[in-house]
Amino acid sequence: MRCMDPGLKAHRSSSEEKPGSELRARLHEVIFESDTPAGKTFDVALLGSIVLSVLAVMLESIADVKARFGQELQVAEWVFTILFTVEYVLRLLAVRKPWLYASSFYGLIDLVSVAPAYLSLAMPGAQALLVVRVLRLVRVFRVFKLTRFLGEGHSLWNALRASRPKIVVFLTTVMALVCVMGTLVYIVEGPENGYTSIPRSIYWAIVTMTTVGYGDMSPSTPLGQAIASVAMILGYGILAVPTGIVSSELAKRAGTATSSQACPSCSAEGHDEDAVFCKYCGCKL
């Protein structure tokens, strides 16, 4: 029995896989890219559908409109839900590593945009959460070639990610201060002045230190007012800290050009203009 030549076998297997690969590449080009007429048409139609679906959800919350056109609006919602479900499945098929797309920011938003409709079958009223579809409109920056804005968005996101350890330490410190301030004012003011518990006093401390000042609770004793004054002064300093942390990270990333190219493997965006490989999964762009 003759053995098949390994080179010929590899050639045949690659030729057999070629139609599927070509179909996936074509699907990826239309769905994830906007530098072709077909891709741009798809994205513009998608954005229009998103706007109409969000508008339908909002109109259904108006009692008079729902009384007259409730059935039509529900039909429209399900039509858009089915379309977005098909689109989500096609996006998974268009990439070589669908789990990476499914766990990405856009993938999670796409999933959440259709989940409430199916959830409403068991929990009536959950369809109101469909307004999260408006988050999908961030694709408008890529569709209309506003790569400068897209690049700035990625820079801001990367700066927030790089600032995460510092922000966690900062928030932990703030929470400690809030607990101390709340406990002190609870001891000083007491239930007779509205500070009936430590958690309620901590709520007052949060409102005071964030300079919101609802006015529903205020200290009456001189010592309590002194504590409130310290909390308010600390609040101004606290507001400046996270701004400085993020601003320093943004300054480090200033001037980095970003392309609108989507990775054919994991659909990730935000690559440098001269990038050849995806910086997330290593696939060739």
CSV table of C-alpha atoms in Angstrom, one decimal:
chain,number,residue,atom,x,y,z
A,1,MET,CA,0.0,0.0,0.0
A,2,ARG,CA,1.5,3.3,-1.1
A,3,CYS,CA,1.8,6.1,1.4
A,4,MET,CA,0.8,9.5,0.4
A,5,ASP,CA,3.5,12.0,0.1
A,6,PRO,CA,3.5,14.4,3.2
A,7,GLY,CA,3.9,17.5,1.0
A,8,LEU,CA,1.0,16.4,-1.2
A,9,LYS,CA,-1.1,15.6,1.8
A,10,ALA,CA,-0.5,19.0,3.4
A,11,HIS,CA,-1.3,20.7,0.0
A,12,ARG,CA,-4.6,18.8,-0.2
A,13,SER,CA,-5.5,19.6,3.3
A,14,SER,CA,-4.7,23.2,2.9
A,15,SER,CA,-6.7,23.3,-0.4
A,16,GLU,CA,-9.6,21.7,1.4
A,17,GLU,CA,-9.5,24.3,4.2
A,18,LYS,CA,-9.1,27.2,1.8
A,19,PRO,CA,-12.7,27.7,0.9
A,20,GLY,CA,-13.6,28.0,4.6
A,21,SER,CA,-10.7,30.3,5.2
A,22,GLU,CA,-11.6,32.5,2.3
A,23,LEU,CA,-15.2,32.7,3.5
A,24,ARG,CA,-14.1,33.6,7.0
A,25,ALA,CA,-11.7,36.3,5.6
A,26,ARG,CA,-14.4,37.7,3.5
A,27,LEU,CA,-16.9,37.7,6.4
A,28,HIS,CA,-14.2,39.4,8.6
A,29,GLU,CA,-13.6,42.1,6.0
A,30,VAL,CA,-17.3,42.9,5.8
A,31,ILE,CA,-18.1,42.8,9.5
A,32,PHE,CA,-15.0,44.1,11.2
A,33,GLU,CA,-13.4,46.4,8.6
A,34,SER,CA,-14.8,49.6,7.2
A,35,ASP,CA,-12.3,50.3,4.5
A,36,THR,CA,-14.3,48.6,1.7
A,37,PRO,CA,-17.8,49.6,0.3
A,38,ALA,CA,-19.3,46.4,1.6
A,39,GLY,CA,-17.8,46.9,5.1
A,40,LYS,CA,-18.9,50.5,5.4
A,41,THR,CA,-22.4,49.7,4.1
A,42,PHE,CA,-22.7,47.0,6.7
A,43,ASP,CA,-21.5,49.2,9.6
A,44,VAL,CA,-23.7,52.2,8.5
A,45,ALA,CA,-26.7,49.8,8.4
A,46,LEU,CA,-25.8,48.4,11.8
A,47,LEU,CA,-25.5,51.9,13.4
A,48,GLY,CA,-28.9,52.8,11.9
A,49,SER,CA,-30.4,49.6,13.3
A,50,ILE,CA,-28.9,50.4,16.7
A,51,VAL,CA,-30.4,53.9,16.8
A,52,LEU,CA,-33.8,52.6,15.7
A,53,SER,CA,-33.8,49.8,18.3
A,54,VAL,CA,-32.9,52.1,21.1
A,55,LEU,CA,-35.6,54.5,20.0
A,56,ALA,CA,-38.2,51.7,20.0
A,57,VAL,CA,-37.3,50.8,23.6
A,58,MET,CA,-37.5,54.4,24.7
A,59,LEU,CA,-40.9,55.0,23.0
A,60,GLU,CA,-42.3,51.9,24.6
A,61,SER,CA,-41.6,53.4,28.1
A,62,ILE,CA,-44.1,56.3,27.2
A,63,ALA,CA,-47.5,55.2,28.4
A,64,ASP,CA,-49.5,57.0,25.6
A,65,VAL,CA,-47.2,55.6,22.8
A,66,LYS,CA,-47.3,52.1,24.3
A,67,ALA,CA,-51.1,52.2,24.4
A,68,ARG,CA,-51.3,53.0,20.7
A,69,PHE,CA,-48.3,51.3,19.2
A,70,GLY,CA,-47.3,48.7,21.9
A,71,GLN,CA,-47.6,45.7,19.7
A,72,GLU,CA,-45.8,47.3,16.8
A,73,LEU,CA,-42.9,48.3,19.1
A,74,GLN,CA,-42.6,44.8,20.5
A,75,VAL,CA,-42.5,43.3,17.0
A,76,ALA,CA,-39.8,45.9,16.1
A,77,GLU,CA,-37.8,45.0,19.2
A,78,TRP,CA,-37.8,41.3,18.4
A,79,VAL,CA,-36.9,41.9,14.8
A,80,PHE,CA,-33.9,44.0,15.9
A,81,THR,CA,-33.0,41.4,18.5
A,82,ILE,CA,-33.0,38.6,16.0
A,83,LEU,CA,-30.9,40.6,13.6
A,84,PHE,CA,-28.4,41.5,16.3
A,85,THR,CA,-28.3,37.8,17.4
A,86,VAL,CA,-27.5,36.7,13.8
A,87,GLU,CA,-24.9,39.4,13.6
A,88,TYR,CA,-23.3,38.3,16.9
A,89,VAL,CA,-23.1,34.7,15.7
A,90,LEU,CA,-21.5,35.9,12.4
A,91,ARG,CA,-18.9,37.9,14.3
A,92,LEU,CA,-18.0,34.7,16.2
A,93,LEU,CA,-17.7,32.8,12.9
A,94,ALA,CA,-15.6,35.6,11.3
A,95,VAL,CA,-12.6,35.3,13.7
A,96,ARG,CA,-10.3,32.3,14.2
A,97,LYS,CA,-10.5,32.6,18.0
A,98,PRO,CA,-14.1,33.4,18.8
A,99,TRP,CA,-13.6,33.1,22.6
A,100,LEU,CA,-11.2,36.0,22.5
A,101,TYR,CA,-13.8,38.2,20.7
A,102,ALA,CA,-16.6,36.9,23.0
A,103,SER,CA,-14.6,38.0,26.1
A,104,SER,CA,-13.5,41.4,24.6
A,105,PHE,CA,-15.2,44.7,25.4
A,106,TYR,CA,-17.1,44.8,22.1
A,107,GLY,CA,-18.0,41.1,22.4
A,108,LEU,CA,-19.5,41.6,25.8
A,109,ILE,CA,-21.4,44.7,24.7
A,110,ASP,CA,-22.8,42.8,21.7
A,111,LEU,CA,-23.9,39.9,23.9
A,112,VAL,CA,-25.5,42.2,26.5
A,113,SER,CA,-27.3,44.1,23.8
A,114,VAL,CA,-29.4,41.0,22.9
A,115,ALA,CA,-29.5,39.1,26.3
A,116,PRO,CA,-32.3,41.3,27.9
A,117,ALA,CA,-34.8,40.4,25.2
A,118,TYR,CA,-34.4,36.7,25.9
A,119,LEU,CA,-34.3,37.4,29.6
A,120,SER,CA,-37.6,39.2,29.4
A,121,LEU,CA,-39.3,35.9,28.5
A,122,ALA,CA,-38.7,34.8,32.1
A,123,MET,CA,-38.6,38.3,33.7
A,124,PRO,CA,-41.1,40.7,32.2
A,125,GLY,CA,-39.7,44.3,32.1
A,126,ALA,CA,-36.1,43.2,31.5
A,127,GLN,CA,-36.4,44.4,27.9
A,128,ALA,CA,-35.9,47.9,29.1
A,129,LEU,CA,-32.2,47.0,29.6
A,130,LEU,CA,-32.0,46.9,25.8
A,131,VAL,CA,-31.0,50.6,25.9
A,132,VAL,CA,-27.4,49.3,26.5
A,133,ARG,CA,-27.3,48.9,22.8
A,134,VAL,CA,-26.5,52.6,22.6
A,135,LEU,CA,-23.0,51.6,23.8
A,136,ARG,CA,-22.5,49.9,20.4
A,137,LEU,CA,-22.5,53.4,18.8
A,138,VAL,CA,-18.9,53.8,19.8
A,139,ARG,CA,-18.2,51.9,16.5
A,140,VAL,CA,-19.1,55.2,14.7
A,141,PHE,CA,-15.5,56.4,15.2
A,142,ARG,CA,-14.2,53.5,13.2
A,143,VAL,CA,-16.9,53.5,10.6
A,144,PHE,CA,-16.5,57.1,9.5
A,145,LYS,CA,-12.7,56.9,9.7
A,146,LEU,CA,-12.4,59.1,12.8
A,147,THR,CA,-9.3,57.1,13.8
A,148,ARG,CA,-7.9,60.1,15.7
A,149,PHE,CA,-10.8,59.9,18.1
A,150,LEU,CA,-10.6,56.2,18.2
A,151,GLY,CA,-6.9,56.5,19.0
A,152,GLU,CA,-7.6,58.9,21.8
A,153,GLY,CA,-10.2,56.5,23.2
A,154,HIS,CA,-7.7,53.7,23.3
A,155,SER,CA,-5.1,56.0,24.9
A,156,LEU,CA,-7.6,56.9,27.6
A,157,TRP,CA,-8.5,53.3,28.2
A,158,ASN,CA,-4.8,52.2,28.4
A,159,ALA,CA,-4.1,55.1,30.8
A,160,LEU,CA,-6.9,53.9,33.0
A,161,ARG,CA,-5.6,50.4,33.0
A,162,ALA,CA,-2.0,51.5,33.8
A,163,SER,CA,-3.4,53.7,36.6
A,164,ARG,CA,-5.4,50.8,38.1
A,165,PRO,CA,-2.9,49.9,41.0
A,166,LYS,CA,-2.6,53.5,42.0
A,167,ILE,CA,-6.3,54.1,41.8
A,168,VAL,CA,-7.0,51.0,43.9
A,169,VAL,CA,-4.6,52.3,46.6
A,170,PHE,CA,-6.2,55.7,46.4
A,171,LEU,CA,-9.8,54.4,46.7
A,172,THR,CA,-8.7,52.1,49.6
A,173,THR,CA,-7.3,55.2,51.5
A,174,VAL,CA,-10.5,57.2,50.7
A,175,MET,CA,-12.7,54.4,52.1
A,176,ALA,CA,-10.6,54.3,55.3
A,177,LEU,CA,-11.0,58.0,55.7
A,178,VAL,CA,-14.7,57.8,55.1
A,179,CYS,CA,-15.1,55.1,57.7
A,180,VAL,CA,-13.1,57.1,60.2
A,181,MET,CA,-15.0,60.4,59.5
A,182,GLY,CA,-18.4,58.6,59.6
A,183,THR,CA,-17.6,56.9,62.9
A,184,LEU,CA,-16.4,60.1,64.5
A,185,VAL,CA,-19.4,62.1,63.6
A,186,TYR,CA,-21.7,59.2,64.8
A,187,ILE,CA,-20.0,59.4,68.2
A,188,VAL,CA,-20.1,63.2,68.4
A,189,GLU,CA,-23.6,63.8,66.9
A,190,GLY,CA,-25.5,60.6,67.9
A,191,PRO,CA,-29.0,59.4,66.9
A,192,GLU,CA,-30.7,62.6,68.3
A,193,ASN,CA,-29.2,64.6,65.4
A,194,GLY,CA,-30.0,62.1,62.7
A,195,TYR,CA,-26.9,59.9,62.8
A,196,THR,CA,-28.7,56.8,63.8
A,197,SER,CA,-26.0,54.3,62.8
A,198,ILE,CA,-22.4,54.1,61.6
A,199,PRO,CA,-23.4,53.1,58.0
A,200,ARG,CA,-25.7,56.1,57.8
A,201,SER,CA,-22.9,58.3,59.1
A,202,ILE,CA,-20.5,56.9,56.6
A,203,TYR,CA,-23.1,57.8,53.9
A,204,TRP,CA,-22.9,61.4,55.2
A,205,ALA,CA,-19.1,61.3,55.1
A,206,ILE,CA,-19.2,60.1,51.5
A,207,VAL,CA,-21.6,62.8,50.4
A,208,THR,CA,-19.5,65.4,52.2
A,209,MET,CA,-16.1,64.4,51.1
A,210,THR,CA,-17.2,64.1,47.4
A,211,THR,CA,-18.5,67.7,47.8
A,212,VAL,CA,-22.0,66.6,46.7
A,213,GLY,CA,-23.7,67.9,49.8
A,214,TYR,CA,-27.3,66.7,49.6
A,215,GLY,CA,-28.2,68.5,52.8
A,216,ASP,CA,-30.4,65.7,54.2
A,217,MET,CA,-27.9,65.3,57.1
A,218,SER,CA,-25.8,68.0,58.8
A,219,PRO,CA,-24.0,68.1,62.1
A,220,SER,CA,-25.4,70.4,64.8
A,221,THR,CA,-22.6,70.4,67.5
A,222,PRO,CA,-19.5,72.6,67.1
A,223,LEU,CA,-17.3,69.5,67.2
A,224,GLY,CA,-19.4,67.8,64.5
A,225,GLN,CA,-19.2,70.9,62.4
A,226,ALA,CA,-15.4,70.9,62.8
A,227,ILE,CA,-15.3,67.3,61.6
A,228,ALA,CA,-17.5,68.3,58.6
A,229,SER,CA,-15.1,71.2,57.8
A,230,VAL,CA,-12.1,68.8,57.7
A,231,ALA,CA,-14.0,66.4,55.5
A,232,MET,CA,-15.0,69.1,53.0
A,233,ILE,CA,-11.4,70.4,52.8
A,234,LEU,CA,-10.1,66.8,52.3
A,235,GLY,CA,-12.7,66.4,49.6
A,236,TYR,CA,-11.1,69.1,47.4
A,237,GLY,CA,-7.7,67.4,47.7
A,238,ILE,CA,-9.2,64.0,47.0
A,239,LEU,CA,-10.8,65.1,43.8
A,240,ALA,CA,-7.4,66.2,42.4
A,241,VAL,CA,-5.5,63.0,43.1
A,242,PRO,CA,-7.2,60.6,40.5
A,243,THR,CA,-7.1,63.4,37.9
A,244,GLY,CA,-3.3,63.7,38.3
A,245,ILE,CA,-2.8,59.9,38.2
A,246,VAL,CA,-4.6,59.5,34.9
A,247,SER,CA,-3.2,62.7,33.4
A,248,SER,CA,0.4,61.5,34.0
A,249,GLU,CA,-0.4,58.2,32.2
A,250,LEU,CA,-2.0,60.0,29.3
A,251,ALA,CA,1.1,62.2,29.0
A,252,LYS,CA,3.3,59.1,28.7
A,253,ARG,CA,1.1,57.9,25.8
A,254,ALA,CA,0.7,61.2,23.9
A,255,GLY,CA,1.4,61.1,20.2
A,256,THR,CA,0.9,57.4,19.6
A,257,ALA,CA,-0.9,56.9,16.3
A,258,THR,CA,-3.6,54.2,16.1
A,259,SER,CA,-5.0,52.4,13.1
A,260,SER,CA,-8.6,51.1,12.7
A,261,GLN,CA,-7.3,47.6,11.7
A,262,ALA,CA,-9.1,44.8,13.4
A,263,CYS,CA,-7.3,41.5,14.2
A,264,PRO,CA,-8.6,38.7,12.0
A,265,SER,CA,-8.1,36.2,14.9
A,266,CYS,CA,-9.4,38.0,18.0
A,267,SER,CA,-11.0,41.1,16.5
A,268,ALA,CA,-8.9,43.4,18.8
A,269,GLU,CA,-8.4,47.0,17.7
A,270,GLY,CA,-6.2,49.8,18.8
A,271,HIS,CA,-3.0,48.7,17.1
A,272,ASP,CA,-0.2,51.1,16.1
A,273,GLU,CA,-0.3,52.2,12.5
A,274,ASP,CA,2.9,50.4,11.6
A,275,ALA,CA,2.0,47.2,13.5
A,276,VAL,CA,2.3,43.9,11.6
A,277,PHE,CA,1.1,41.5,14.3
A,278,CYS,CA,-1.7,41.8,16.9
A,279,LYS,CA,-0.4,42.9,20.2
A,280,TYR,CA,-3.0,40.8,22.0
A,281,CYS,CA,-2.9,37.4,20.4
A,282,GLY,CA,0.2,37.6,18.0
A,283,CYS,CA,-1.8,36.9,14.8
A,284,LYS,CA,-0.6,38.7,11.6
A,285,LEU,CA,-2.7,41.7,10.7
